[in-house]
PDB file of N, CA and C in Angstrom:
ATOM      1  N   MET A   1       0.847  -1.178   0.000  1.00  0.00           N
ATOM      2  CA  MET A   1       0.000   0.000   0.000  1.00  0.00           C
ATOM      3  C   MET A   1       0.890   1.239   0.000  1.00  0.00           C
ATOM      4  N   LYS A   2       0.584   2.160  -0.880  1.00  0.00           N
ATOM      5  CA  LYS A   2       1.362   3.394  -0.997  1.00  0.00           C
ATOM      6  C   LYS A   2       0.477   4.590  -0.684  1.00  0.00           C
ATOM      7  N   LYS A   3       1.040   5.549   0.041  1.00  0.00           N
ATOM      8  CA  LYS A   3       0.323   6.776   0.364  1.00  0.00           C
ATOM      9  C   LYS A   3       0.761   7.860  -0.613  1.00  0.00           C
ATOM     10  N   ILE A   4      -0.220   8.507  -1.240  1.00  0.00           N
ATOM     11  CA  ILE A   4       0.020   9.550  -2.235  1.00  0.00           C
ATOM     12  C   ILE A   4      -0.366  10.896  -1.640  1.00  0.00           C
ATOM     13  N   PHE A   5       0.506  11.890  -1.811  1.00  0.00           N
ATOM     14  CA  PHE A   5       0.223  13.269  -1.407  1.00  0.00           C
ATOM     15  C   PHE A   5      -0.388  14.002  -2.585  1.00  0.00           C
ATOM     16  N   ILE A   6      -1.484  14.728  -2.343  1.00  0.00           N
ATOM     17  CA  ILE A   6      -2.106  15.554  -3.374  1.00  0.00           C
ATOM     18  C   ILE A   6      -2.111  16.988  -2.852  1.00  0.00           C
ATOM     19  N   GLY A   7      -1.458  17.876  -3.573  1.00  0.00           N
ATOM     20  CA  GLY A   7      -1.373  19.263  -3.141  1.00  0.00           C
ATOM     21  C   GLY A   7      -1.933  20.218  -4.177  1.00  0.00           C
ATOM     22  N   SER A   8      -1.982  21.468  -3.797  1.00  0.00           N
ATOM     23  CA  SER A   8      -2.473  22.556  -4.649  1.00  0.00           C
ATOM     24  C   SER A   8      -3.935  22.336  -5.042  1.00  0.00           C
ATOM     25  N   LEU A   9      -4.720  21.889  -4.076  1.00  0.00           N
ATOM     26  CA  LEU A   9      -6.149  21.677  -4.301  1.00  0.00           C
ATOM     27  C   LEU A   9      -6.928  22.944  -3.973  1.00  0.00           C
ATOM     28  N   PRO A  10      -8.029  23.194  -4.666  1.00  0.00           N
ATOM     29  CA  PRO A  10      -8.853  24.370  -4.334  1.00  0.00           C
ATOM     30  C   PRO A  10      -9.617  24.136  -3.031  1.00  0.00           C
ATOM     31  N   ALA A  11     -10.048  25.201  -2.392  1.00  0.00           N
ATOM     32  CA  ALA A  11     -10.794  25.108  -1.131  1.00  0.00           C
ATOM     33  C   ALA A  11     -12.110  24.354  -1.308  1.00  0.00           C
ATOM     34  N   SER A  12     -12.631  24.320  -2.524  1.00  0.00           N
ATOM     35  CA  SER A  12     -13.904  23.653  -2.785  1.00  0.00           C
ATOM     36  C   SER A  12     -13.771  22.139  -2.988  1.00  0.00           C
ATOM     37  N   ALA A  13     -12.551  21.612  -2.946  1.00  0.00           N
ATOM     38  CA  ALA A  13     -12.329  20.180  -3.188  1.00  0.00           C
ATOM     39  C   ALA A  13     -13.035  19.340  -2.121  1.00  0.00           C
ATOM     40  N   ASN A  14     -13.528  18.166  -2.540  1.00  0.00           N
ATOM     41  CA  ASN A  14     -14.119  17.237  -1.575  1.00  0.00           C
ATOM     42  C   ASN A  14     -13.619  15.824  -1.860  1.00  0.00           C
ATOM     43  N   GLU A  15     -13.759  14.963  -0.858  1.00  0.00           N
ATOM     44  CA  GLU A  15     -13.213  13.605  -0.935  1.00  0.00           C
ATOM     45  C   GLU A  15     -13.882  12.771  -2.025  1.00  0.00           C
ATOM     46  N   GLU A  16     -15.171  12.971  -2.249  1.00  0.00           N
ATOM     47  CA  GLU A  16     -15.883  12.173  -3.247  1.00  0.00           C
ATOM     48  C   GLU A  16     -15.336  12.443  -4.653  1.00  0.00           C
ATOM     49  N   ASP A  17     -15.134  13.716  -5.007  1.00  0.00           N
ATOM     50  CA  ASP A  17     -14.602  14.062  -6.324  1.00  0.00           C
ATOM     51  C   ASP A  17     -13.194  13.519  -6.507  1.00  0.00           C
ATOM     52  N   LEU A  18     -12.386  13.643  -5.466  1.00  0.00           N
ATOM     53  CA  LEU A  18     -11.001  13.179  -5.528  1.00  0.00           C
ATOM     54  C   LEU A  18     -10.938  11.656  -5.662  1.00  0.00           C
ATOM     55  N   GLN A  19     -11.763  10.966  -4.893  1.00  0.00           N
ATOM     56  CA  GLN A  19     -11.797   9.506  -4.959  1.00  0.00           C
ATOM     57  C   GLN A  19     -12.258   9.043  -6.335  1.00  0.00           C
ATOM     58  N   SER A  20     -13.235   9.708  -6.899  1.00  0.00           N
ATOM     59  CA  SER A  20     -13.722   9.376  -8.235  1.00  0.00           C
ATOM     60  C   SER A  20     -12.627   9.566  -9.280  1.00  0.00           C
ATOM     61  N   LEU A  21     -11.877  10.646  -9.173  1.00  0.00           N
ATOM     62  CA  LEU A  21     -10.800  10.940 -10.108  1.00  0.00           C
ATOM     63  C   LEU A  21      -9.699   9.881 -10.036  1.00  0.00           C
ATOM     64  N   PHE A  22      -9.285   9.514  -8.832  1.00  0.00           N
ATOM     65  CA  PHE A  22      -8.204   8.553  -8.661  1.00  0.00           C
ATOM     66  C   PHE A  22      -8.644   7.123  -8.951  1.00  0.00           C
ATOM     67  N   SER A  23      -9.936   6.823  -8.827  1.00  0.00           N
ATOM     68  CA  SER A  23     -10.414   5.461  -9.066  1.00  0.00           C
ATOM     69  C   SER A  23     -10.293   5.058 -10.534  1.00  0.00           C
ATOM     70  N   GLU A  24     -10.058   6.021 -11.420  1.00  0.00           N
ATOM     71  CA  GLU A  24      -9.815   5.698 -12.825  1.00  0.00           C
ATOM     72  C   GLU A  24      -8.512   4.907 -12.992  1.00  0.00           C
ATOM     73  N   PHE A  25      -7.632   4.980 -11.992  1.00  0.00           N
ATOM     74  CA  PHE A  25      -6.332   4.322 -12.067  1.00  0.00           C
ATOM     75  C   PHE A  25      -6.255   3.070 -11.198  1.00  0.00           C
ATOM     76  N   GLY A  26      -7.289   2.781 -10.430  1.00  0.00           N
ATOM     77  CA  GLY A  26      -7.290   1.589  -9.591  1.00  0.00           C
ATOM     78  C   GLY A  26      -8.161   1.796  -8.359  1.00  0.00           C
ATOM     79  N   THR A  27      -8.051   0.867  -7.430  1.00  0.00           N
ATOM     80  CA  THR A  27      -8.859   0.896  -6.218  1.00  0.00           C
ATOM     81  C   THR A  27      -8.275   1.862  -5.201  1.00  0.00           C
ATOM     82  N   VAL A  28      -9.090   2.801  -4.767  1.00  0.00           N
ATOM     83  CA  VAL A  28      -8.680   3.751  -3.728  1.00  0.00           C
ATOM     84  C   VAL A  28      -9.015   3.125  -2.382  1.00  0.00           C
ATOM     85  N   ARG A  29      -7.986   2.867  -1.574  1.00  0.00           N
ATOM     86  CA  ARG A  29      -8.191   2.226  -0.262  1.00  0.00           C
ATOM     87  C   ARG A  29      -8.646   3.234   0.787  1.00  0.00           C
ATOM     88  N   SER A  30      -8.106   4.454   0.726  1.00  0.00           N
ATOM     89  CA  SER A  30      -8.554   5.507   1.637  1.00  0.00           C
ATOM     90  C   SER A  30      -8.303   6.866   1.001  1.00  0.00           C
ATOM     91  N   CYS A  31      -9.107   7.839   1.408  1.00  0.00           N
ATOM     92  CA  CYS A  31      -8.997   9.205   0.894  1.00  0.00           C
ATOM     93  C   CYS A  31      -9.240  10.149   2.060  1.00  0.00           C
ATOM     94  N   LYS A  32      -8.304  11.066   2.291  1.00  0.00           N
ATOM     95  CA  LYS A  32      -8.432  11.995   3.411  1.00  0.00           C
ATOM     96  C   LYS A  32      -7.948  13.375   2.998  1.00  0.00           C
ATOM     97  N   LEU A  33      -8.858  14.349   2.987  1.00  0.00           N
ATOM     98  CA  LEU A  33      -8.494  15.739   2.757  1.00  0.00           C
ATOM     99  C   LEU A  33      -8.277  16.399   4.104  1.00  0.00           C
ATOM    100  N   VAL A  34      -7.325  17.309   4.166  1.00  0.00           N
ATOM    101  CA  VAL A  34      -7.090  18.067   5.391  1.00  0.00           C
ATOM    102  C   VAL A  34      -7.989  19.296   5.333  1.00  0.00           C
ATOM    103  N   MET A  35      -8.867  19.403   6.332  1.00  0.00           N
ATOM    104  CA  MET A  35      -9.874  20.462   6.344  1.00  0.00           C
ATOM    105  C   MET A  35      -9.577  21.496   7.418  1.00  0.00           C
ATOM    106  N   ASP A  36      -9.933  22.755   7.136  1.00  0.00           N
ATOM    107  CA  ASP A  36      -9.800  23.835   8.095  1.00  0.00           C
ATOM    108  C   ASP A  36     -10.877  23.668   9.165  1.00  0.00           C
ATOM    109  N   VAL A  37     -10.488  23.768  10.417  1.00  0.00           N
ATOM    110  CA  VAL A  37     -11.417  23.542  11.518  1.00  0.00           C
ATOM    111  C   VAL A  37     -12.526  24.588  11.544  1.00  0.00           C
ATOM    112  N   PHE A  38     -12.191  25.828  11.248  1.00  0.00           N
ATOM    113  CA  PHE A  38     -13.160  26.909  11.385  1.00  0.00           C
ATOM    114  C   PHE A  38     -14.069  27.067  10.164  1.00  0.00           C
ATOM    115  N   SER A  39     -13.482  27.024   8.964  1.00  0.00           N
ATOM    116  CA  SER A  39     -14.282  27.253   7.755  1.00  0.00           C
ATOM    117  C   SER A  39     -14.888  25.965   7.198  1.00  0.00           C
ATOM    118  N   GLY A  40     -14.292  24.819   7.523  1.00  0.00           N
ATOM    119  CA  GLY A  40     -14.767  23.548   6.992  1.00  0.00           C
ATOM    120  C   GLY A  40     -14.343  23.301   5.553  1.00  0.00           C
ATOM    121  N   GLN A  41     -13.501  24.184   4.998  1.00  0.00           N
ATOM    122  CA  GLN A  41     -13.031  24.024   3.626  1.00  0.00           C
ATOM    123  C   GLN A  41     -11.685  23.299   3.601  1.00  0.00           C
ATOM    124  N   CYS A  42     -11.370  22.763   2.441  1.00  0.00           N
ATOM    125  CA  CYS A  42     -10.112  22.055   2.243  1.00  0.00           C
ATOM    126  C   CYS A  42      -8.942  23.032   2.410  1.00  0.00           C
ATOM    127  N   LYS A  43      -7.897  22.589   3.108  1.00  0.00           N
ATOM    128  CA  LYS A  43      -6.704  23.421   3.297  1.00  0.00           C
ATOM    129  C   LYS A  43      -5.777  23.388   2.086  1.00  0.00           C
ATOM    130  N   GLY A  44      -6.127  22.608   1.066  1.00  0.00           N
ATOM    131  CA  GLY A  44      -5.330  22.589  -0.152  1.00  0.00           C
ATOM    132  C   GLY A  44      -4.520  21.333  -0.363  1.00  0.00           C
ATOM    133  N   PHE A  45      -4.652  20.357   0.544  1.00  0.00           N
ATOM    134  CA  PHE A  45      -3.921  19.110   0.336  1.00  0.00           C
ATOM    135  C   PHE A  45      -4.639  17.949   1.016  1.00  0.00           C
ATOM    136  N   GLY A  46      -4.218  16.748   0.614  1.00  0.00           N
ATOM    137  CA  GLY A  46      -4.806  15.546   1.168  1.00  0.00           C
ATOM    138  C   GLY A  46      -3.967  14.332   0.816  1.00  0.00           C
ATOM    139  N   PHE A  47      -4.459  13.159   1.181  1.00  0.00           N
ATOM    140  CA  PHE A  47      -3.727  11.911   0.974  1.00  0.00           C
ATOM    141  C   PHE A  47      -4.672  10.822   0.484  1.00  0.00           C
ATOM    142  N   ILE A  48      -4.137   9.967  -0.378  1.00  0.00           N
ATOM    143  CA  ILE A  48      -4.882   8.817  -0.893  1.00  0.00           C
ATOM    144  C   ILE A  48      -3.976   7.604  -0.780  1.00  0.00           C
ATOM    145  N   GLU A  49      -4.555   6.460  -0.448  1.00  0.00           N
ATOM    146  CA  GLU A  49      -3.801   5.214  -0.402  1.00  0.00           C
ATOM    147  C   GLU A  49      -4.276   4.290  -1.508  1.00  0.00           C
ATOM    148  N   MET A  50      -3.304   3.748  -2.253  1.00  0.00           N
ATOM    149  CA  MET A  50      -3.573   2.806  -3.346  1.00  0.00           C
ATOM    150  C   MET A  50      -2.455   1.772  -3.368  1.00  0.00           C
ATOM    151  N   GLU A  51      -2.671   0.685  -4.115  1.00  0.00           N
ATOM    152  CA  GLU A  51      -1.620  -0.299  -4.335  1.00  0.00           C
ATOM    153  C   GLU A  51      -0.484   0.340  -5.133  1.00  0.00           C
ATOM    154  N   GLY A  52       0.724  -0.203  -5.011  1.00  0.00           N
ATOM    155  CA  GLY A  52       1.917   0.391  -5.599  1.00  0.00           C
ATOM    156  C   GLY A  52       1.842   0.706  -7.078  1.00  0.00           C
ATOM    157  N   HIS A  53       1.495  -0.283  -7.914  1.00  0.00           N
ATOM    158  CA  HIS A  53       1.461  -0.049  -9.359  1.00  0.00           C
ATOM    159  C   HIS A  53       0.338   0.903  -9.748  1.00  0.00           C
ATOM    160  N   GLU A  54      -0.788   0.843  -9.028  1.00  0.00           N
ATOM    161  CA  GLU A  54      -1.900   1.756  -9.292  1.00  0.00           C
ATOM    162  C   GLU A  54      -1.527   3.180  -8.872  1.00  0.00           C
ATOM    163  N   ALA A  55      -0.811   3.295  -7.767  1.00  0.00           N
ATOM    164  CA  ALA A  55      -0.372   4.605  -7.282  1.00  0.00           C
ATOM    165  C   ALA A  55       0.578   5.255  -8.281  1.00  0.00           C
ATOM    166  N   ARG A  56       1.514   4.477  -8.819  1.00  0.00           N
ATOM    167  CA  ARG A  56       2.457   5.019  -9.814  1.00  0.00           C
ATOM    168  C   ARG A  56       1.714   5.491 -11.064  1.00  0.00           C
ATOM    169  N   ALA A  57       0.710   4.736 -11.496  1.00  0.00           N
ATOM    170  CA  ALA A  57      -0.080   5.119 -12.672  1.00  0.00           C
ATOM    171  C   ALA A  57      -0.866   6.405 -12.396  1.00  0.00           C
ATOM    172  N   ALA A  58      -1.425   6.522 -11.198  1.00  0.00           N
ATOM    173  CA  ALA A  58      -2.194   7.717 -10.841  1.00  0.00           C
ATOM    174  C   ALA A  58      -1.291   8.944 -10.789  1.00  0.00           C
ATOM    175  N   ILE A  59      -0.100   8.797 -10.235  1.00  0.00           N
ATOM    176  CA  ILE A  59       0.848   9.915 -10.168  1.00  0.00           C
ATOM    177  C   ILE A  59       1.228  10.355 -11.571  1.00  0.00           C
ATOM    178  N   ALA A  60       1.553   9.393 -12.435  1.00  0.00           N
ATOM    179  CA  ALA A  60       1.942   9.718 -13.814  1.00  0.00           C
ATOM    180  C   ALA A  60       0.799  10.385 -14.574  1.00  0.00           C
ATOM    181  N   GLY A  61      -0.420   9.954 -14.328  1.00  0.00           N
ATOM    182  CA  GLY A  61      -1.563  10.476 -15.074  1.00  0.00           C
ATOM    183  C   GLY A  61      -2.162  11.760 -14.530  1.00  0.00           C
ATOM    184  N   LEU A  62      -1.959  12.036 -13.230  1.00  0.00           N
ATOM    185  CA  LEU A  62      -2.657  13.172 -12.625  1.00  0.00           C
ATOM    186  C   LEU A  62      -1.764  14.324 -12.174  1.00  0.00           C
ATOM    187  N   ASN A  63      -0.462  14.118 -12.057  1.00  0.00           N
ATOM    188  CA  ASN A  63       0.416  15.200 -11.621  1.00  0.00           C
ATOM    189  C   ASN A  63       0.374  16.336 -12.646  1.00  0.00           C
ATOM    190  N   GLY A  64      -0.001  17.529 -12.204  1.00  0.00           N
ATOM    191  CA  GLY A  64      -0.103  18.684 -13.083  1.00  0.00           C
ATOM    192  C   GLY A  64      -1.448  18.836 -13.765  1.00  0.00           C
ATOM    193  N   LYS A  65      -2.337  17.848 -13.610  1.00  0.00           N
ATOM    194  CA  LYS A  65      -3.659  17.914 -14.239  1.00  0.00           C
ATOM    195  C   LYS A  65      -4.537  18.936 -13.526  1.00  0.00           C
ATOM    196  N   ASP A  66      -5.354  19.637 -14.302  1.00  0.00           N
ATOM    197  CA  ASP A  66      -6.246  20.654 -13.762  1.00  0.00           C
ATOM    198  C   ASP A  66      -7.378  19.992 -12.968  1.00  0.00           C
ATOM    199  N   PHE A  67      -7.601  20.479 -11.752  1.00  0.00           N
ATOM    200  CA  PHE A  67      -8.686  19.996 -10.899  1.00  0.00           C
ATOM    201  C   PHE A  67      -9.410  21.214 -10.335  1.00  0.00           C
ATOM    202  N   ASN A  68     -10.615  21.468 -10.805  1.00  0.00           N
ATOM    203  CA  ASN A  68     -11.408  22.632 -10.389  1.00  0.00           C
ATOM    204  C   ASN A  68     -10.638  23.944 -10.536  1.00  0.00           C
ATOM    205  N   GLY A  69      -9.895  24.077 -11.631  1.00  0.00           N
ATOM    206  CA  GLY A  69      -9.222  25.336 -11.934  1.00  0.00           C
ATOM    207  C   GLY A  69      -7.798  25.471 -11.441  1.00  0.00           C
ATOM    208  N   LYS A  70      -7.269  24.445 -10.761  1.00  0.00           N
ATOM    209  CA  LYS A  70      -5.886  24.519 -10.272  1.00  0.00           C
ATOM    210  C   LYS A  70      -5.131  23.252 -10.680  1.00  0.00           C
ATOM    211  N   PRO A  71      -3.853  23.381 -11.093  1.00  0.00           N
ATOM    212  CA  PRO A  71      -3.073  22.182 -11.413  1.00  0.00           C
ATOM    213  C   PRO A  71      -2.641  21.465 -10.124  1.00  0.00           C
ATOM    214  N   MET A  72      -2.961  20.186 -10.035  1.00  0.00           N
ATOM    215  CA  MET A  72      -2.636  19.398  -8.841  1.00  0.00           C
ATOM    216  C   MET A  72      -1.169  19.014  -8.808  1.00  0.00           C
ATOM    217  N   LYS A  73      -0.648  18.869  -7.601  1.00  0.00           N
ATOM    218  CA  LYS A  73       0.673  18.278  -7.388  1.00  0.00           C
ATOM    219  C   LYS A  73       0.419  16.907  -6.790  1.00  0.00           C
ATOM    220  N   VAL A  74       0.855  15.865  -7.478  1.00  0.00           N
ATOM    221  CA  VAL A  74       0.594  14.497  -7.041  1.00  0.00           C
ATOM    222  C   VAL A  74       1.913  13.742  -7.008  1.00  0.00           C
ATOM    223  N   ASN A  75       2.278  13.222  -5.827  1.00  0.00           N
ATOM    224  CA  ASN A  75       3.495  12.410  -5.700  1.00  0.00           C
ATOM    225  C   ASN A  75       3.401  11.533  -4.452  1.00  0.00           C
ATOM    226  N   PHE A  76       4.389  10.649  -4.303  1.00  0.00           N
ATOM    227  CA  PHE A  76       4.402   9.796  -3.118  1.00  0.00           C
ATOM    228  C   PHE A  76       4.650  10.655  -1.889  1.00  0.00           C
ATOM    229  N   GLU A  77       4.015  10.279  -0.791  1.00  0.00           N
ATOM    230  CA  GLU A  77       4.221  11.001   0.464  1.00  0.00           C
ATOM    231  C   GLU A  77       5.670  10.807   0.900  1.00  0.00           C
ATOM    232  N   SER A  78       6.292  11.887   1.329  1.00  0.00           N
ATOM    233  CA  SER A  78       7.641  11.783   1.872  1.00  0.00           C
ATOM    234  C   SER A  78       7.643  12.433   3.242  1.00  0.00           C
ATOM    235  N   PRO A  79       8.299  11.796   4.217  1.00  0.00           N
ATOM    236  CA  PRO A  79       8.294  12.363   5.570  1.00  0.00           C
ATOM    237  C   PRO A  79       9.042  13.697   5.609  1.00  0.00           C
ATOM    238  N   LYS A  80       8.522  14.616   6.395  1.00  0.00           N
ATOM    239  CA  LYS A  80       9.166  15.918   6.556  1.00  0.00           C
ATOM    240  C   LYS A  80      10.456  15.746   7.351  1.00  0.00           C
ATOM    241  N   PRO A  81      11.554  16.369   6.899  1.00  0.00           N
ATOM    242  CA  PRO A  81      12.800  16.259   7.679  1.00  0.00           C
ATOM    243  C   PRO A  81      12.657  16.973   9.027  1.00  0.00           C
ATOM    244  N   GLY A  82      13.210  16.361  10.056  1.00  0.00           N
ATOM    245  CA  GLY A  82      13.184  16.970  11.379  1.00  0.00           C
ATOM    246  C   GLY A  82      11.869  16.836  12.117  1.00  0.00           C
ATOM    247  N   ARG A  83      10.983  16.000  11.620  1.00  0.00           N
ATOM    248  CA  ARG A  83       9.691  15.818  12.283  1.00  0.00           C
ATOM    249  C   ARG A  83       9.597  14.441  12.952  1.00  0.00           C
ATOM    250  N   GLY A  84      10.660  14.037  13.586  1.00  0.00           N
ATOM    251  CA  GLY A  84      10.679  12.736  14.239  1.00  0.00           C
ATOM    252  C   GLY A  84       9.906  12.746  15.538  1.00  0.00           C
ATOM    253  N   ARG A  85       9.922  11.626  16.211  1.00  0.00           N
ATOM    254  CA  ARG A  85       9.216  11.511  17.489  1.00  0.00           C
ATOM    255  C   ARG A  85       9.948  12.304  18.551  1.00  0.00           C
ATOM    256  N   ARG A  86       9.195  12.787  19.482  1.00  0.00           N
ATOM    257  CA  ARG A  86       9.811  13.583  20.577  1.00  0.00           C
ATOM    258  C   ARG A  86       9.857  12.804  21.832  1.00  0.00           C
TER     259      ARG A  86
END
């Protein structure tokens, strides 16, 4: 299972639209958008989990693709440097 980072999403993005878009490349195991607590709108990024070969196909097919007026950034999740356990 691979976790995919999706960035540069519009505030109007929702999980159903994103899951539908990624399901063209395979089975979406989970979909989670990061939402603003106060406004309830998308903060501009989220994560999707898919099988390895399906994830690679989705990244190749969707990175830079227009989604509700903004080009998406789609790549494998990478841990932030310096964000280890305390």
